[in-house]
Short mmCIF file of C-alpha atoms in Angstrom, two decimals:
data_model
loop_
_atom_site.label_atom_id
_atom_site.label_comp_id
_atom_site.label_asym_id
_atom_site.label_seq_id
_atom_site.Cartn_x
_atom_site.Cartn_y
_atom_site.Cartn_z
CA MET A 1 41.45 68.00 2.10
CA ASN A 2 38.84 67.28 4.70
CA ALA A 3 35.56 69.32 4.85
CA LYS A 4 35.43 71.92 7.51
CA VAL A 5 32.52 71.60 9.92
CA TYR A 6 32.30 74.47 12.56
CA LEU A 7 30.62 73.71 15.76
CA SER A 8 29.14 75.92 18.65
CA ARG A 9 28.09 74.42 21.93
CA LYS A 10 26.09 77.61 22.47
CA ILE A 11 22.65 77.42 20.68
CA THR A 12 20.99 80.75 20.06
CA PRO A 13 19.77 82.62 17.14
CA GLU A 14 22.60 85.11 17.24
CA LYS A 15 25.14 82.11 17.34
CA VAL A 16 23.54 80.72 14.23
CA LEU A 17 24.31 84.04 12.37
CA GLU A 18 27.81 84.21 13.83
CA LEU A 19 28.61 80.76 12.61
CA TYR A 20 27.37 81.71 9.10
CA GLN A 21 29.84 84.74 9.26
CA ILE A 22 32.72 82.64 10.42
CA LEU A 23 32.11 80.24 7.46
CA GLY A 24 32.80 83.25 5.16
CA VAL A 25 30.59 82.07 2.25
CA LYS A 26 28.36 84.45 0.29
CA LEU A 27 25.36 82.85 -1.23
CA PRO A 28 24.81 84.31 -4.62
CA GLY A 29 21.70 85.75 -6.32
CA ARG A 30 18.29 84.95 -5.08
CA VAL A 31 18.56 82.81 -2.02
CA SER A 32 16.23 79.97 -1.06
CA VAL A 33 16.05 79.02 2.65
CA LYS A 34 14.84 75.55 3.35
CA VAL A 35 13.05 75.12 6.67
CA HIS A 36 10.87 72.52 8.26
CA SER A 37 7.52 74.27 8.96
CA GLY A 38 6.63 71.50 11.58
CA GLU A 39 3.60 69.36 11.51
CA LYS A 40 0.70 70.66 13.64
CA GLY A 41 1.00 69.22 17.19
CA ASN A 42 4.75 68.75 17.06
CA GLN A 43 6.52 70.32 19.99
CA ASN A 44 10.18 69.95 18.90
CA PHE A 45 10.47 71.81 15.57
CA LEU A 46 12.64 75.06 15.58
CA ARG A 47 10.32 78.10 15.34
CA PRO A 48 10.93 81.03 12.87
CA ASP A 49 12.07 83.49 15.62
CA PHE A 50 15.06 81.06 15.94
CA TRP A 51 16.07 81.37 12.40
CA LYS A 52 15.16 85.05 11.69
CA PRO A 53 18.61 86.54 12.12
CA VAL A 54 20.42 84.38 9.67
CA VAL A 55 17.40 84.50 7.21
CA ASP A 56 17.40 88.25 7.39
CA HIS A 57 21.06 88.31 6.97
CA VAL A 58 21.11 86.40 3.60
CA GLY A 59 18.05 88.14 2.48
CA GLY A 60 16.44 84.84 1.57
CA THR A 61 12.94 83.61 0.76
CA VAL A 62 11.83 80.65 3.02
CA VAL A 63 10.78 77.62 0.93
CA GLU A 64 8.80 74.58 1.79
CA CYS A 65 7.00 71.77 0.01
CA ASN A 66 3.88 69.91 0.66
CA THR A 67 4.00 66.27 2.15
CA ALA A 68 3.14 62.96 0.67
CA TYR A 69 0.85 61.82 3.67
CA ASN A 70 -2.42 63.33 4.66
CA GLY A 71 -1.70 65.90 7.41
CA GLU A 72 -1.85 69.54 7.90
CA ARG A 73 0.83 70.14 5.21
CA TYR A 74 -0.54 67.80 2.60
CA THR A 75 -2.40 70.49 0.42
CA SER A 76 -1.09 74.08 -0.37
CA ASP A 77 -4.19 75.42 1.40
CA ARG A 78 -3.70 73.55 4.71
CA HIS A 79 0.01 74.05 4.56
CA ARG A 80 -0.43 77.86 4.34
CA LYS A 81 -2.79 77.85 7.23
CA LEU A 82 -0.24 75.92 9.23
CA LEU A 83 2.61 78.35 8.21
CA SER A 84 0.56 81.06 9.45
CA TYR A 85 -0.47 79.22 12.73
CA HIS A 86 3.25 78.44 13.39
CA GLY A 87 4.21 81.92 12.73
CA TRP A 88 6.27 81.73 9.60
CA LEU A 89 4.23 84.06 7.54
CA GLY A 90 4.52 86.77 10.31
CA TYR A 91 8.45 86.81 9.86
CA PHE A 92 9.14 85.85 6.25
CA ALA A 93 8.15 85.70 2.74
CA VAL A 94 7.45 81.99 2.27
CA ASP A 95 7.23 80.12 -1.14
CA LEU A 96 5.64 76.74 -1.39
CA LEU A 97 7.74 75.33 -4.25
CA ASP A 98 5.08 72.97 -5.42
CA GLU A 99 1.95 75.07 -4.70
CA GLU A 100 1.38 74.85 -8.49
CA GLY A 101 2.41 72.22 -11.03
CA PRO A 102 3.89 70.88 -13.09
CA ASP A 103 6.93 69.66 -11.13
CA LEU A 104 10.38 70.37 -12.17
CA VAL A 105 12.15 67.06 -13.02
CA LEU A 106 15.83 66.74 -12.21
CA GLU A 107 17.84 64.05 -14.02
CA ILE A 108 20.21 61.95 -11.83
CA PRO A 109 22.17 60.09 -14.49
CA ASN A 110 24.55 58.59 -11.87
CA GLY A 111 21.84 57.71 -9.35
CA LYS A 112 22.27 54.40 -7.53
CA THR A 113 18.41 53.75 -7.09
CA ILE A 114 16.49 56.47 -8.67
CA GLN A 115 17.31 58.45 -11.90
CA LYS A 116 14.88 61.33 -11.50
CA ASN A 117 13.87 63.72 -8.77
CA PHE A 118 10.65 65.61 -8.58
CA VAL A 119 10.67 69.11 -7.19
CA GLY A 120 8.39 72.11 -7.14
CA LYS A 121 8.78 74.13 -10.24
CA ASN A 122 9.53 77.23 -8.31
CA LEU A 123 12.95 76.00 -7.37
CA ALA A 124 14.00 77.29 -10.72
CA ASP A 125 13.54 80.91 -9.46
CA TYR A 126 16.52 80.59 -6.93
CA ASP A 127 20.34 80.65 -7.53
CA SER A 128 21.48 79.29 -4.26
CA MET A 129 20.19 77.60 -0.96
CA LEU A 130 20.55 77.92 2.67
CA VAL A 131 19.59 74.58 4.25
CA LEU A 132 18.38 74.86 7.98
CA SER A 133 17.96 71.59 9.49
CA HIS A 134 16.82 70.44 12.91
CA PHE A 135 19.03 67.37 13.57
CA LYS A 136 16.89 64.72 15.28
CA GLY A 137 15.74 61.10 14.93
CA HIS A 138 13.46 59.98 12.20
CA PRO A 139 10.98 56.99 12.26
CA MET A 140 12.13 55.76 8.84
CA GLY A 141 15.41 57.38 7.93
CA GLY A 142 16.85 56.82 11.47
CA PHE A 143 17.83 60.50 11.66
CA GLY A 144 17.08 63.71 9.76
CA GLY A 145 19.69 66.34 8.90
CA ALA A 146 21.09 68.06 5.91
CA LEU A 147 20.70 65.10 3.55
CA LYS A 148 17.01 64.50 4.49
CA GLN A 149 16.42 68.28 4.05
CA LEU A 150 17.95 68.21 0.59
CA SER A 151 16.08 65.09 -0.46
CA ILE A 152 12.58 64.53 1.07
CA GLY A 153 12.52 68.21 2.26
CA VAL A 154 13.05 69.75 -1.26
CA ALA A 155 10.96 67.20 -3.10
CA SER A 156 7.44 67.96 -4.18
CA SER A 157 4.55 66.01 -2.66
CA TYR A 158 4.78 63.73 -5.80
CA GLY A 159 8.49 63.56 -5.33
CA LYS A 160 8.45 62.68 -1.70
CA ALA A 161 6.30 59.56 -2.55
CA TYR A 162 8.59 58.71 -5.33
CA ILE A 163 11.65 58.79 -3.10
CA HIS A 164 9.78 56.82 -0.43
CA GLY A 165 8.89 54.17 -2.98
CA ALA A 166 12.47 54.07 -4.31
CA GLY A 167 10.94 54.99 -7.70
CA ASP A 168 7.78 52.93 -7.63
CA LEU A 169 4.89 54.95 -6.25
CA GLU A 170 3.05 51.60 -5.72
CA LYS A 171 5.53 50.90 -3.03
CA LEU A 172 5.06 54.11 -1.02
CA TRP A 173 6.00 53.28 2.56
CA THR A 174 6.77 49.42 1.55
CA ALA A 175 9.90 49.75 -0.61
CA ASP A 176 12.97 47.97 0.44
CA HIS A 177 14.43 50.15 3.21
CA ASP A 178 17.96 50.59 1.98
CA LEU A 179 16.73 51.42 -1.47
CA PHE A 180 14.55 54.20 0.21
CA LEU A 181 17.83 55.40 1.95
CA GLU A 182 19.73 55.35 -1.35
CA SER A 183 17.00 57.17 -3.07
CA MET A 184 17.46 59.93 -0.53
CA ALA A 185 21.06 60.20 -1.25
CA ASP A 186 20.41 60.21 -4.97
CA ALA A 187 17.84 62.97 -4.70
CA ALA A 188 19.99 65.02 -2.30
CA GLY A 189 22.81 64.97 -4.97
CA SER A 190 20.45 66.19 -7.63
CA ILE A 191 19.84 69.51 -5.45
CA VAL A 192 23.67 69.80 -5.09
CA ASP A 193 24.15 69.58 -8.82
CA PHE A 194 21.13 71.94 -9.51
CA PHE A 195 22.69 74.63 -7.37
CA HIS A 196 26.22 74.03 -8.54
CA GLY A 197 27.24 73.46 -4.97
CA GLN A 198 26.03 77.06 -3.89
CA ILE A 199 24.58 75.80 -0.67
CA VAL A 200 25.36 76.28 3.00
CA TYR A 201 24.10 73.70 5.65
CA ILE A 202 23.29 74.43 9.25
CA ASN A 203 22.34 71.59 11.58
CA VAL A 204 21.03 72.45 14.98
CA MET A 205 21.27 69.65 17.53
CA LYS A 206 18.45 70.85 19.90
CA ASN A 207 15.22 69.23 21.12
CA ILE A 208 16.72 66.00 19.90
CA SER A 209 13.77 63.45 19.81
CA VAL A 210 13.85 60.09 18.16
CA ASP A 211 10.99 61.36 16.09
CA CYS A 212 10.96 63.91 13.24
CA ASP A 213 9.19 67.26 13.08
CA CYS A 214 6.74 65.76 10.65
CA CYS A 215 5.23 63.75 13.49
CA ALA A 216 2.11 65.37 14.84
CA VAL A 217 2.64 63.03 18.03
CA ALA A 218 6.36 62.95 18.66
CA GLU A 219 8.25 61.88 21.67
CA ASP A 220 9.76 64.50 23.80
CA PRO A 221 13.66 65.02 23.58
CA CYS A 222 15.61 62.07 24.98
CA ILE A 223 19.10 63.56 24.91
CA ALA A 224 20.50 67.00 25.86
CA ASP A 225 21.21 69.62 23.45
CA ILE A 226 24.60 69.37 21.70
CA GLY A 227 25.10 72.47 19.53
CA ILE A 228 24.97 74.23 16.18
CA LEU A 229 26.99 72.87 13.12
CA ILE A 230 27.67 74.55 9.81
CA SER A 231 29.33 73.50 6.53
CA THR A 232 29.33 73.59 2.89
CA ASP A 233 29.39 69.74 2.78
CA PRO A 234 26.05 67.95 3.58
CA ILE A 235 27.67 64.59 4.02
CA ALA A 236 30.42 65.83 6.50
CA ILE A 237 27.87 67.89 8.51
CA ASP A 238 25.57 64.90 8.98
CA GLN A 239 28.51 62.53 9.67
CA ALA A 240 29.74 65.08 12.46
CA CYS A 241 26.30 65.15 14.02
CA VAL A 242 26.18 61.22 14.18
CA ASP A 243 29.64 61.22 15.57
CA LEU A 244 28.63 63.77 18.34
CA ILE A 245 25.69 61.43 19.32
CA TYR A 246 28.07 58.50 19.66
CA ALA A 247 30.41 60.62 21.59
CA SER A 248 27.78 61.75 24.15
CA THR A 249 27.73 60.50 27.54
CA ASP A 250 24.12 61.57 28.07
CA PRO A 251 21.92 58.73 29.54
CA GLY A 252 19.32 59.04 26.66
CA LYS A 253 21.89 58.19 24.00
CA PRO A 254 21.04 54.39 23.78
CA HIS A 255 17.34 55.32 23.15
CA LEU A 256 18.38 57.55 20.21
CA LEU A 257 21.06 55.25 18.79
CA LYS A 258 18.48 52.42 18.64
CA ARG A 259 16.23 54.51 16.46
CA ILE A 260 19.21 55.48 14.26
CA GLU A 261 20.74 51.95 14.06
CA SER A 262 17.43 50.11 13.69
CA CYS A 263 16.78 52.13 10.48
CA ASN A 264 20.40 51.64 9.19
CA GLY A 265 20.42 55.54 9.17
CA ILE A 266 24.16 55.55 8.35
CA HIS A 267 23.39 53.94 5.12
CA THR A 268 22.08 57.40 3.66
CA ILE A 269 25.48 58.92 4.44
CA GLU A 270 27.41 55.84 2.91
CA ALA A 271 25.27 56.20 -0.25
CA ALA A 272 25.87 59.91 -0.61
CA ALA A 273 29.45 59.62 -0.08
CA ALA A 274 29.64 56.96 -2.69
CA LEU A 275 27.98 59.37 -5.16
CA GLY A 276 30.87 61.83 -4.53
CA TYR A 277 29.13 65.18 -3.75
CA GLY A 278 30.64 65.38 -0.42
CA SER A 279 32.95 63.62 2.13
CA ARG A 280 32.56 61.71 5.39
CA ALA A 281 36.03 62.87 6.33
CA TYR A 282 35.91 66.33 8.07
CA GLU A 283 37.74 68.70 10.40
CA LEU A 284 35.51 69.65 13.40
CA ILE A 285 36.38 73.33 14.37
CA GLU A 286 34.86 74.26 17.78
CA VAL A 287 34.04 77.96 18.08
#
């Protein structure tokens, strides 16, 4: 049976919550809510007020992790100051999962490229996860959506470097590119396994730049907003977003596709599907 992916062309905080309710999944126990806090200077990331209705509805704790590069999210102290500056701390309880070590090591026995994933130890405090992703381009991954949030997003600062280096920290930023993409797919699968599939994914196709929210200096959006998608399948929801980009008639589409294709972005989806924790086949249900 194909995975179900629900789509709303209307993009509002209330519509995010409505889609969650339509999906009909109750996340159990203590819910972690993975967001992207946005690098300082970035103009495209989705603000905390946009996510507030759905976060309040699930009663979740917003979680984030520090970066592998020297920016305003590189250390816990800097990151907390940025979380306050961007308004997250004014809306939510926020847990920096890797604020204190040691990292929690997740084994990936069937990983194609990496066999371990390093995440903040506080991940063990949660029973389920709501993954809130801003779907857009990415300078290395080609695009960023649910799979990137599960992998790079949930990894600790050390874990991010480990994924980028495809298991070799000496090759941070210089690893074979497809091995980096496969490492993201491996790491994402370890989070699915950790929560025994108790995860819901929301991708918002708004403010779609070729650059990630981790870029302090990012290009402005190059293509019109498309919609909100929700699913219990991280592979299907990212595939659906890519398909919607290809189906777009917006004149900015070639610029975005150049970024996606030049980075072989689809390979992350291919590698994830080969690992079997989701499917590229889906039923798109517009509501």
